[in-house]
Amino acid sequence: MFAPGHLGELTQIVSFDLVDAALEATRATERRVRVLPSRVVVYLLLAGALFEQIGYRQVWARLVSGLGDVPVPAPASSAVTQALRRVGPAPLRALFALVAGPGVGAVRWRGLLVCAIDGTTMFTPDSTANSAMFGRQTGRPDAAAGYPMLRLLTVVACGTRTVIDAVSGPYLTGETSYAPQLFDCLKPGMLLLADRNFAVAALIEKISATRAELLIRCKDNRVLPPIKHLQDRSWLARVGPVLVRVVDAEIVVRCQGGPRRVGRYRLITTLTDETQYPATELVRLYHQRWEIETSYLELKSTILGGRVLRARTPGGVTQEIYALLITYQALRTAIADTALASGDFTADRASFTIAVHTARDQLIHAAAVLAGTTIDLIGAIGRAILADPLPPRRERTSPRVVKRAISKHRAKGPIDRTTYKTQINVHIVPG
């Protein structure tokens, strides 16, 4: 009965003990032995996150294909649906809490753990229940458009791109309303990066109350009267009761064989010591915020393939979101462990696509479900990553435009879509 309950090599990260603990904590363990025990249902959901392009019956076929002559049940679609509803979203939420965290090798800058917060949206099936719960974009007040959408907000550790905490809910609720639900994960010794949407006085005050540091971009014309001018041309000001340091920077991007671009950044931070935390380094560090955008690309494009989620009920959607986050976290943890064990390899050179496909192969073959007597931190996933690393990160720039237009007609005229090699210079502008 329990044999199909595995995740291939990733079972060593999302272990039986963790799944059983989550089921026990949420009182979701079956009271009698069923064709689909609760533990097996959880692993079916996690495997479904690896195979988002197929239905759960086909996912089941892959779970059992590597079990050889072990007799396993062949549940009908109705049995699978009932089992998913029986388990519910609570055990997946509890399991995510057990596996969430920054991972080994996360970026540290001057002793601070660098993480980022941001939100994204995902599409759900077009059912009446999902539409009522999550809402959708509208073309006009009397006309619904597209699929129902949910909003997902996460805190991600830069470098490893592991998820520290996450929250999701209706699309019509904004990011700044969800953000306070994630602040419990912030601790002293952390530095939170965020874009202009989070430069709200109330949020800055709440982040500061956690004793974590912050580095947030704000509008270039935001009025922040100087209290004191510092030697590096930054200045101290107040946002509500919080003392912050303001860094105005002009960023000059020289494109090899292309145009010269000039941008303006205004950053606010609680790191007020200009000697210990130089302004130019803070501006360059802020670029790490894009790590969270890459994590959403990996989740929505590499794993989901741009598809709509499966579940047609809000509870099922929540269950599926946590399954996706747990599976993503397991893959990112495997990459971080590989970087730790190899020594001279960093997580940002690991191909997430290779990790996903190798994990799928391991699941189909039911390989390395149990750890051997000698712990192998690298494993088959790590060896596949190391065999084909990404090139070192380069300074590049490209326009934020749609590469593949929905319409065949040009709506915005000619756009330079070239990716250029760049040289970036940062100049601190006095306040």
PDB file of C-alpha atoms in Angstrom, residues 18-303:
ATOM      1  CA  LEU A  18       8.715  14.695   7.548  1.00  0.00           C
ATOM      2  CA  VAL A  19       5.552  13.693   5.681  1.00  0.00           C
ATOM      3  CA  ASP A  20       4.324  11.560   8.585  1.00  0.00           C
ATOM      4  CA  ALA A  21       5.045  14.400  11.022  1.00  0.00           C
ATOM      5  CA  ALA A  22       3.027  16.839   8.897  1.00  0.00           C
ATOM      6  CA  LEU A  23       0.124  14.382   8.656  1.00  0.00           C
ATOM      7  CA  GLU A  24       0.235  13.708  12.394  1.00  0.00           C
ATOM      8  CA  ALA A  25       0.350  17.421  13.259  1.00  0.00           C
ATOM      9  CA  THR A  26      -2.710  18.126  11.116  1.00  0.00           C
ATOM     10  CA  ARG A  27      -4.574  14.935  12.126  1.00  0.00           C
ATOM     11  CA  ALA A  28      -4.755  13.800   8.509  1.00  0.00           C
ATOM     12  CA  THR A  29      -3.392  10.276   8.995  1.00  0.00           C
ATOM     13  CA  GLU A  30      -5.870   7.634   7.821  1.00  0.00           C
ATOM     14  CA  ARG A  31      -7.843   5.810  10.511  1.00  0.00           C
ATOM     15  CA  ARG A  32      -7.862   2.597   8.517  1.00  0.00           C
ATOM     16  CA  VAL A  33      -5.569   1.268   5.804  1.00  0.00           C
ATOM     17  CA  ARG A  34      -6.836   2.469   2.463  1.00  0.00           C
ATOM     18  CA  VAL A  35      -5.932   1.840  -1.157  1.00  0.00           C
ATOM     19  CA  LEU A  36      -4.407   5.331  -1.056  1.00  0.00           C
ATOM     20  CA  PRO A  37      -2.926   6.004   2.397  1.00  0.00           C
ATOM     21  CA  SER A  38      -2.432   9.663   3.309  1.00  0.00           C
ATOM     22  CA  ARG A  39       1.357   9.482   3.014  1.00  0.00           C
ATOM     23  CA  VAL A  40       1.052   8.109  -0.524  1.00  0.00           C
ATOM     24  CA  VAL A  41      -1.426  10.870  -1.422  1.00  0.00           C
ATOM     25  CA  VAL A  42       1.059  13.539  -0.298  1.00  0.00           C
ATOM     26  CA  TYR A  43       3.799  12.047  -2.489  1.00  0.00           C
ATOM     27  CA  LEU A  44       1.310  11.804  -5.376  1.00  0.00           C
ATOM     28  CA  LEU A  45       0.728  15.552  -5.055  1.00  0.00           C
ATOM     29  CA  LEU A  46       4.479  16.253  -4.960  1.00  0.00           C
ATOM     30  CA  ALA A  47       5.053  13.997  -7.974  1.00  0.00           C
ATOM     31  CA  GLY A  48       2.241  15.846  -9.713  1.00  0.00           C
ATOM     32  CA  ALA A  49       4.270  19.030  -9.306  1.00  0.00           C
ATOM     33  CA  LEU A  50       7.097  17.387 -11.284  1.00  0.00           C
ATOM     34  CA  PHE A  51       4.672  16.262 -14.004  1.00  0.00           C
ATOM     35  CA  GLU A  52       2.294  19.202 -14.313  1.00  0.00           C
ATOM     36  CA  GLN A  53       1.566  18.413 -17.960  1.00  0.00           C
ATOM     37  CA  ILE A  54      -0.320  15.169 -17.211  1.00  0.00           C
ATOM     38  CA  GLY A  55      -3.206  14.039 -15.000  1.00  0.00           C
ATOM     39  CA  TYR A  56      -2.861  12.294 -11.641  1.00  0.00           C
ATOM     40  CA  ARG A  57      -3.611   8.856 -13.108  1.00  0.00           C
ATOM     41  CA  GLN A  58      -0.610   9.234 -15.392  1.00  0.00           C
ATOM     42  CA  VAL A  59       1.458  10.565 -12.488  1.00  0.00           C
ATOM     43  CA  TRP A  60       0.500   7.417 -10.560  1.00  0.00           C
ATOM     44  CA  ALA A  61       1.696   5.264 -13.462  1.00  0.00           C
ATOM     45  CA  ARG A  62       5.127   6.906 -13.181  1.00  0.00           C
ATOM     46  CA  LEU A  63       5.243   6.449  -9.408  1.00  0.00           C
ATOM     47  CA  VAL A  64       4.729   2.697  -9.723  1.00  0.00           C
ATOM     48  CA  SER A  65       6.677   2.049 -12.952  1.00  0.00           C
ATOM     49  CA  GLY A  66       9.972   1.497 -11.148  1.00  0.00           C
ATOM     50  CA  LEU A  67       8.628  -0.765  -8.385  1.00  0.00           C
ATOM     51  CA  GLY A  68       9.134  -3.990 -10.367  1.00  0.00           C
ATOM     52  CA  ASP A  69       7.030  -6.907  -9.168  1.00  0.00           C
ATOM     53  CA  VAL A  70       5.703  -5.159  -6.066  1.00  0.00           C
ATOM     54  CA  PRO A  71       1.895  -5.519  -6.164  1.00  0.00           C
ATOM     55  CA  VAL A  72       0.322  -2.054  -6.134  1.00  0.00           C
ATOM     56  CA  PRO A  73      -3.286  -0.883  -6.541  1.00  0.00           C
ATOM     57  CA  ALA A  74      -4.590   0.859  -9.649  1.00  0.00           C
ATOM     58  CA  PRO A  75      -6.973   3.517  -8.264  1.00  0.00           C
ATOM     59  CA  ALA A  76      -9.710   4.969 -10.429  1.00  0.00           C
ATOM     60  CA  SER A  77      -9.966   8.720 -11.066  1.00  0.00           C
ATOM     61  CA  SER A  78     -12.772   9.031  -8.525  1.00  0.00           C
ATOM     62  CA  ALA A  79     -10.646   7.335  -5.848  1.00  0.00           C
ATOM     63  CA  VAL A  80      -7.786   9.748  -6.509  1.00  0.00           C
ATOM     64  CA  THR A  81     -10.123  12.760  -6.328  1.00  0.00           C
ATOM     65  CA  GLN A  82     -11.624  11.571  -3.038  1.00  0.00           C
ATOM     66  CA  ALA A  83      -8.167  10.912  -1.588  1.00  0.00           C
ATOM     67  CA  LEU A  84      -6.945  14.415  -2.461  1.00  0.00           C
ATOM     68  CA  ARG A  85      -9.995  15.960  -0.811  1.00  0.00           C
ATOM     69  CA  ARG A  86      -9.626  13.719   2.238  1.00  0.00           C
ATOM     70  CA  VAL A  87      -6.043  14.832   2.868  1.00  0.00           C
ATOM     71  CA  GLY A  88      -6.773  18.508   2.153  1.00  0.00           C
ATOM     72  CA  PRO A  89      -4.305  21.409   2.082  1.00  0.00           C
ATOM     73  CA  ALA A  90      -3.345  21.464   5.795  1.00  0.00           C
ATOM     74  CA  PRO A  91      -0.701  18.660   5.690  1.00  0.00           C
ATOM     75  CA  LEU A  92       0.941  20.263   2.632  1.00  0.00           C
ATOM     76  CA  ARG A  93       1.082  23.611   4.436  1.00  0.00           C
ATOM     77  CA  ALA A  94       2.644  21.935   7.468  1.00  0.00           C
ATOM     78  CA  LEU A  95       5.130  20.022   5.300  1.00  0.00           C
ATOM     79  CA  PHE A  96       6.186  23.227   3.549  1.00  0.00           C
ATOM     80  CA  ALA A  97       6.895  24.789   6.954  1.00  0.00           C
ATOM     81  CA  LEU A  98       9.217  21.840   7.721  1.00  0.00           C
ATOM     82  CA  VAL A  99      11.261  22.093   4.503  1.00  0.00           C
ATOM     83  CA  ALA A 100      11.280  25.885   4.054  1.00  0.00           C
ATOM     84  CA  GLY A 101      14.465  27.792   4.796  1.00  0.00           C
ATOM     85  CA  PRO A 102      17.444  29.585   3.238  1.00  0.00           C
ATOM     86  CA  GLY A 103      19.503  26.472   2.498  1.00  0.00           C
ATOM     87  CA  VAL A 104      23.269  26.155   2.803  1.00  0.00           C
ATOM     88  CA  GLY A 105      25.304  28.551   0.698  1.00  0.00           C
ATOM     89  CA  ALA A 106      22.782  31.395   0.611  1.00  0.00           C
ATOM     90  CA  VAL A 107      24.360  34.761  -0.182  1.00  0.00           C
ATOM     91  CA  ARG A 108      25.752  36.633   2.791  1.00  0.00           C
ATOM     92  CA  TRP A 109      26.946  40.201   2.502  1.00  0.00           C
ATOM     93  CA  ARG A 110      29.042  41.546   5.342  1.00  0.00           C
ATOM     94  CA  GLY A 111      27.578  38.908   7.650  1.00  0.00           C
ATOM     95  CA  LEU A 112      23.936  39.477   6.634  1.00  0.00           C
ATOM     96  CA  LEU A 113      21.760  36.808   5.001  1.00  0.00           C
ATOM     97  CA  VAL A 114      20.477  38.432   1.793  1.00  0.00           C
ATOM     98  CA  CYS A 115      16.874  37.645   0.868  1.00  0.00           C
ATOM     99  CA  ALA A 116      14.192  39.232  -1.296  1.00  0.00           C
ATOM    100  CA  ILE A 117      10.425  39.629  -1.155  1.00  0.00           C
ATOM    101  CA  ASP A 118       8.102  39.963  -4.129  1.00  0.00           C
ATOM    102  CA  GLY A 119       4.878  38.634  -5.584  1.00  0.00           C
ATOM    103  CA  THR A 120       3.610  36.990  -8.746  1.00  0.00           C
ATOM    104  CA  THR A 121       0.331  35.703 -10.147  1.00  0.00           C
ATOM    105  CA  MET A 122      -0.789  32.262 -11.333  1.00  0.00           C
ATOM    106  CA  PHE A 123      -3.827  31.059 -13.273  1.00  0.00           C
ATOM    107  CA  THR A 124      -6.383  28.592 -11.906  1.00  0.00           C
ATOM    108  CA  PRO A 125      -9.010  26.547 -13.784  1.00  0.00           C
ATOM    109  CA  ASP A 126     -12.103  28.509 -14.781  1.00  0.00           C
ATOM    110  CA  SER A 127     -14.580  27.128 -12.258  1.00  0.00           C
ATOM    111  CA  THR A 128     -17.287  29.040 -10.426  1.00  0.00           C
ATOM    112  CA  ALA A 129     -15.661  28.315  -7.045  1.00  0.00           C
ATOM    113  CA  ASN A 130     -12.202  29.504  -8.159  1.00  0.00           C
ATOM    114  CA  SER A 131     -13.621  32.621  -9.766  1.00  0.00           C
ATOM    115  CA  ALA A 132     -15.565  33.525  -6.623  1.00  0.00           C
ATOM    116  CA  MET A 133     -12.567  32.892  -4.354  1.00  0.00           C
ATOM    117  CA  PHE A 134      -9.625  34.295  -6.306  1.00  0.00           C
ATOM    118  CA  GLY A 135     -11.131  36.796  -8.746  1.00  0.00           C
ATOM    119  CA  ARG A 136      -9.732  37.649 -12.159  1.00  0.00           C
ATOM    120  CA  GLN A 137      -8.671  40.511 -14.356  1.00  0.00           C
ATOM    121  CA  THR A 138     -11.502  42.365 -16.033  1.00  0.00           C
ATOM    122  CA  GLY A 139     -11.564  44.141 -19.360  1.00  0.00           C
ATOM    123  CA  ARG A 140     -14.390  46.355 -18.107  1.00  0.00           C
ATOM    124  CA  PRO A 141     -16.675  46.263 -15.030  1.00  0.00           C
ATOM    125  CA  ASP A 142     -19.314  44.079 -16.701  1.00  0.00           C
ATOM    126  CA  ALA A 143     -16.960  41.696 -18.565  1.00  0.00           C
ATOM    127  CA  ALA A 144     -14.738  39.020 -16.997  1.00  0.00           C
ATOM    128  CA  ALA A 145     -11.531  38.234 -18.867  1.00  0.00           C
ATOM    129  CA  GLY A 146      -9.209  35.236 -18.845  1.00  0.00           C
ATOM    130  CA  TYR A 147      -8.784  32.662 -16.107  1.00  0.00           C
ATOM    131  CA  PRO A 148      -9.225  33.237 -12.377  1.00  0.00           C
ATOM    132  CA  MET A 149      -5.906  34.281 -10.847  1.00  0.00           C
ATOM    133  CA  LEU A 150      -4.265  33.942  -7.474  1.00  0.00           C
ATOM    134  CA  ARG A 151      -1.484  36.026  -6.004  1.00  0.00           C
ATOM    135  CA  LEU A 152       1.617  34.338  -4.559  1.00  0.00           C
ATOM    136  CA  LEU A 153       4.088  36.194  -2.357  1.00  0.00           C
ATOM    137  CA  THR A 154       7.388  34.688  -1.165  1.00  0.00           C
ATOM    138  CA  VAL A 155      10.579  35.508   0.665  1.00  0.00           C
ATOM    139  CA  VAL A 156      13.500  33.898  -1.181  1.00  0.00           C
ATOM    140  CA  ALA A 157      17.134  33.505  -0.106  1.00  0.00           C
ATOM    141  CA  CYS A 158      19.405  35.004  -2.755  1.00  0.00           C
ATOM    142  CA  GLY A 159      22.043  32.676  -4.161  1.00  0.00           C
ATOM    143  CA  THR A 160      20.330  29.379  -3.387  1.00  0.00           C
ATOM    144  CA  ARG A 161      16.881  30.725  -4.432  1.00  0.00           C
ATOM    145  CA  THR A 162      15.329  28.607  -1.712  1.00  0.00           C
ATOM    146  CA  VAL A 163      11.976  29.721  -0.287  1.00  0.00           C
ATOM    147  CA  ILE A 164      11.972  30.946   3.302  1.00  0.00           C
ATOM    148  CA  ASP A 165       8.215  31.573   3.532  1.00  0.00           C
ATOM    149  CA  ALA A 166       5.211  32.001   1.245  1.00  0.00           C
ATOM    150  CA  VAL A 167       1.588  33.104   1.268  1.00  0.00           C
ATOM    151  CA  SER A 168      -1.073  32.994  -1.432  1.00  0.00           C
ATOM    152  CA  GLY A 169      -4.643  34.133  -1.851  1.00  0.00           C
ATOM    153  CA  PRO A 170      -7.084  36.134  -4.005  1.00  0.00           C
ATOM    154  CA  TYR A 171      -5.620  38.078  -6.900  1.00  0.00           C
ATOM    155  CA  LEU A 172      -7.587  41.236  -6.066  1.00  0.00           C
ATOM    156  CA  THR A 173      -5.708  41.578  -2.753  1.00  0.00           C
ATOM    157  CA  GLY A 174      -2.480  43.503  -3.296  1.00  0.00           C
ATOM    158  CA  GLU A 175       1.089  42.490  -2.449  1.00  0.00           C
ATOM    159  CA  THR A 176       1.407  45.039   0.349  1.00  0.00           C
ATOM    160  CA  SER A 177      -1.613  43.506   2.099  1.00  0.00           C
ATOM    161  CA  TYR A 178      -0.071  40.011   2.032  1.00  0.00           C
ATOM    162  CA  ALA A 179       3.455  41.110   2.970  1.00  0.00           C
ATOM    163  CA  PRO A 180       2.954  41.404   6.777  1.00  0.00           C
ATOM    164  CA  GLN A 181       1.993  37.703   6.881  1.00  0.00           C
ATOM    165  CA  LEU A 182       5.586  36.885   5.875  1.00  0.00           C
ATOM    166  CA  PHE A 183       7.380  39.113   8.348  1.00  0.00           C
ATOM    167  CA  ASP A 184       7.458  36.414  11.042  1.00  0.00           C
ATOM    168  CA  CYS A 185      10.208  34.701   9.040  1.00  0.00           C
ATOM    169  CA  LEU A 186      12.447  37.777   9.295  1.00  0.00           C
ATOM    170  CA  LYS A 187      15.119  37.627  11.981  1.00  0.00           C
ATOM    171  CA  PRO A 188      18.123  39.684  13.127  1.00  0.00           C
ATOM    172  CA  GLY A 189      21.040  39.114  10.765  1.00  0.00           C
ATOM    173  CA  MET A 190      18.840  39.158   7.646  1.00  0.00           C
ATOM    174  CA  LEU A 191      18.775  41.826   4.931  1.00  0.00           C
ATOM    175  CA  LEU A 192      15.510  42.090   2.986  1.00  0.00           C
ATOM    176  CA  LEU A 193      15.535  43.480  -0.562  1.00  0.00           C
ATOM    177  CA  ALA A 194      12.309  44.792  -2.105  1.00  0.00           C
ATOM    178  CA  ASP A 195      11.119  46.913  -5.010  1.00  0.00           C
ATOM    179  CA  ARG A 196       9.272  50.235  -4.958  1.00  0.00           C
ATOM    180  CA  ASN A 197       5.900  48.624  -4.293  1.00  0.00           C
ATOM    181  CA  PHE A 198       7.031  47.799  -0.727  1.00  0.00           C
ATOM    182  CA  ALA A 199       8.409  51.259   0.122  1.00  0.00           C
ATOM    183  CA  VAL A 200       5.385  51.952   2.307  1.00  0.00           C
ATOM    184  CA  ALA A 201       5.947  53.580   5.681  1.00  0.00           C
ATOM    185  CA  ALA A 202       3.771  51.037   7.513  1.00  0.00           C
ATOM    186  CA  LEU A 203       5.677  48.091   5.981  1.00  0.00           C
ATOM    187  CA  ILE A 204       9.071  49.661   6.675  1.00  0.00           C
ATOM    188  CA  GLU A 205       8.056  50.104  10.314  1.00  0.00           C
ATOM    189  CA  LYS A 206       6.929  46.453  10.590  1.00  0.00           C
ATOM    190  CA  ILE A 207      10.113  45.129   8.953  1.00  0.00           C
ATOM    191  CA  SER A 208      12.237  47.250  11.256  1.00  0.00           C
ATOM    192  CA  ALA A 209      10.331  45.876  14.268  1.00  0.00           C
ATOM    193  CA  THR A 210      11.566  42.350  13.391  1.00  0.00           C
ATOM    194  CA  ARG A 211      15.171  43.683  13.782  1.00  0.00           C
ATOM    195  CA  ALA A 212      15.964  42.523  10.255  1.00  0.00           C
ATOM    196  CA  GLU A 213      17.645  45.057   7.970  1.00  0.00           C
ATOM    197  CA  LEU A 214      16.061  46.332   4.761  1.00  0.00           C
ATOM    198  CA  LEU A 215      17.160  47.727   1.413  1.00  0.00           C
ATOM    199  CA  ILE A 216      14.210  48.986  -0.620  1.00  0.00           C
ATOM    200  CA  ARG A 217      13.982  51.084  -3.732  1.00  0.00           C
ATOM    201  CA  CYS A 218      11.558  54.012  -3.595  1.00  0.00           C
ATOM    202  CA  LYS A 219      10.343  56.584  -6.097  1.00  0.00           C
ATOM    203  CA  ASP A 220      13.076  58.911  -7.317  1.00  0.00           C
ATOM    204  CA  ASN A 221      11.054  62.001  -6.366  1.00  0.00           C
ATOM    205  CA  ARG A 222      10.015  60.815  -2.902  1.00  0.00           C
ATOM    206  CA  VAL A 223      10.513  63.614  -0.389  1.00  0.00           C
ATOM    207  CA  LEU A 224      12.924  62.493   2.353  1.00  0.00           C
ATOM    208  CA  PRO A 225      14.270  65.584   4.125  1.00  0.00           C
ATOM    209  CA  PRO A 226      17.880  65.078   5.291  1.00  0.00           C
ATOM    210  CA  ILE A 227      18.586  64.873   9.023  1.00  0.00           C
ATOM    211  CA  LYS A 228      22.309  64.445   8.475  1.00  0.00           C
ATOM    212  CA  HIS A 229      24.535  64.296   5.394  1.00  0.00           C
ATOM    213  CA  LEU A 230      27.122  61.507   5.367  1.00  0.00           C
ATOM    214  CA  GLN A 231      30.613  61.437   3.855  1.00  0.00           C
ATOM    215  CA  ASP A 232      29.686  59.050   0.997  1.00  0.00           C
ATOM    216  CA  ARG A 233      26.973  61.506  -0.245  1.00  0.00           C
ATOM    217  CA  SER A 234      24.106  59.503   1.244  1.00  0.00           C
ATOM    218  CA  TRP A 235      22.008  61.031   4.012  1.00  0.00           C
ATOM    219  CA  LEU A 236      19.901  60.078   7.011  1.00  0.00           C
ATOM    220  CA  ALA A 237      16.156  60.658   7.064  1.00  0.00           C
ATOM    221  CA  ARG A 238      13.040  59.315   8.727  1.00  0.00           C
ATOM    222  CA  VAL A 239      10.248  57.204   7.308  1.00  0.00           C
ATOM    223  CA  GLY A 240       7.656  57.400  10.049  1.00  0.00           C
ATOM    224  CA  PRO A 241       9.515  56.551  13.279  1.00  0.00           C
ATOM    225  CA  VAL A 242      12.252  54.573  11.482  1.00  0.00           C
ATOM    226  CA  LEU A 243      15.669  56.145  10.905  1.00  0.00           C
ATOM    227  CA  VAL A 244      16.822  55.250   7.394  1.00  0.00           C
ATOM    228  CA  ARG A 245      19.714  56.071   5.118  1.00  0.00           C
ATOM    229  CA  VAL A 246      18.934  57.348   1.638  1.00  0.00           C
ATOM    230  CA  VAL A 247      21.214  56.525  -1.289  1.00  0.00           C
ATOM    231  CA  ASP A 248      20.684  58.330  -4.596  1.00  0.00           C
ATOM    232  CA  ALA A 249      22.590  56.720  -7.457  1.00  0.00           C
ATOM    233  CA  GLU A 250      23.020  57.332 -11.150  1.00  0.00           C
ATOM    234  CA  ILE A 251      23.674  54.092 -13.004  1.00  0.00           C
ATOM    235  CA  VAL A 252      25.404  54.345 -16.373  1.00  0.00           C
ATOM    236  CA  VAL A 253      25.158  51.236 -18.577  1.00  0.00           C
ATOM    237  CA  ARG A 254      27.525  51.190 -21.539  1.00  0.00           C
ATOM    238  CA  CYS A 255      26.409  48.539 -24.025  1.00  0.00           C
ATOM    239  CA  GLN A 256      29.073  46.956 -26.205  1.00  0.00           C
ATOM    240  CA  GLY A 257      28.114  47.872 -29.760  1.00  0.00           C
ATOM    241  CA  GLY A 258      24.858  49.446 -28.595  1.00  0.00           C
ATOM    242  CA  PRO A 259      23.346  52.484 -26.884  1.00  0.00           C
ATOM    243  CA  ARG A 260      24.410  54.083 -23.615  1.00  0.00           C
ATOM    244  CA  ARG A 261      21.725  53.968 -20.957  1.00  0.00           C
ATOM    245  CA  VAL A 262      21.414  56.051 -17.801  1.00  0.00           C
ATOM    246  CA  GLY A 263      19.110  55.196 -14.901  1.00  0.00           C
ATOM    247  CA  ARG A 264      18.385  56.662 -11.479  1.00  0.00           C
ATOM    248  CA  TYR A 265      17.903  54.681  -8.266  1.00  0.00           C
ATOM    249  CA  ARG A 266      16.861  55.961  -4.859  1.00  0.00           C
ATOM    250  CA  LEU A 267      17.339  53.340  -2.151  1.00  0.00           C
ATOM    251  CA  ILE A 268      16.362  53.453   1.509  1.00  0.00           C
ATOM    252  CA  THR A 269      18.025  51.203   4.057  1.00  0.00           C
ATOM    253  CA  THR A 270      18.294  50.710   7.800  1.00  0.00           C
ATOM    254  CA  LEU A 271      22.053  50.140   7.370  1.00  0.00           C
ATOM    255  CA  THR A 272      23.014  53.632   8.499  1.00  0.00           C
ATOM    256  CA  ASP A 273      26.792  53.162   8.980  1.00  0.00           C
ATOM    257  CA  GLU A 274      28.388  54.469   5.760  1.00  0.00           C
ATOM    258  CA  THR A 275      31.796  53.075   6.723  1.00  0.00           C
ATOM    259  CA  GLN A 276      30.655  49.509   7.292  1.00  0.00           C
ATOM    260  CA  TYR A 277      28.105  49.516   4.466  1.00  0.00           C
ATOM    261  CA  PRO A 278      29.438  51.629   1.539  1.00  0.00           C
ATOM    262  CA  ALA A 279      26.770  53.244  -0.634  1.00  0.00           C
ATOM    263  CA  THR A 280      28.205  52.002  -3.943  1.00  0.00           C
ATOM    264  CA  GLU A 281      28.210  48.412  -2.680  1.00  0.00           C
ATOM    265  CA  LEU A 282      24.589  48.762  -1.544  1.00  0.00           C
ATOM    266  CA  VAL A 283      23.542  49.852  -5.030  1.00  0.00           C
ATOM    267  CA  ARG A 284      25.307  46.867  -6.584  1.00  0.00           C
ATOM    268  CA  LEU A 285      23.882  44.527  -3.927  1.00  0.00           C
ATOM    269  CA  TYR A 286      20.346  45.629  -4.742  1.00  0.00           C
ATOM    270  CA  HIS A 287      20.709  43.854  -8.088  1.00  0.00           C
ATOM    271  CA  GLN A 288      20.478  40.563  -6.130  1.00  0.00           C
ATOM    272  CA  ARG A 289      16.748  41.271  -5.823  1.00  0.00           C
ATOM    273  CA  TRP A 290      16.350  39.773  -9.300  1.00  0.00           C
ATOM    274  CA  GLU A 291      17.073  36.347  -7.808  1.00  0.00           C
ATOM    275  CA  ILE A 292      13.427  36.160  -6.739  1.00  0.00           C
ATOM    276  CA  GLU A 293      12.288  36.934 -10.280  1.00  0.00           C
ATOM    277  CA  THR A 294      14.421  34.017 -11.489  1.00  0.00           C
ATOM    278  CA  SER A 295      12.851  31.744  -8.877  1.00  0.00           C
ATOM    279  CA  TYR A 296       9.379  32.625 -10.198  1.00  0.00           C
ATOM    280  CA  LEU A 297      10.589  31.905 -13.742  1.00  0.00           C
ATOM    281  CA  GLU A 298      11.774  28.470 -12.610  1.00  0.00           C
ATOM    282  CA  LEU A 299       8.502  27.761 -10.816  1.00  0.00           C
ATOM    283  CA  LYS A 300       6.086  29.052 -13.469  1.00  0.00           C
ATOM    284  CA  SER A 301       7.991  28.337 -16.683  1.00  0.00           C
ATOM    285  CA  THR A 302      10.344  25.398 -16.045  1.00  0.00           C
ATOM    286  CA  ILE A 303       8.075  23.381 -13.720  1.00  0.00           C
TER     287      ILE A 303
END
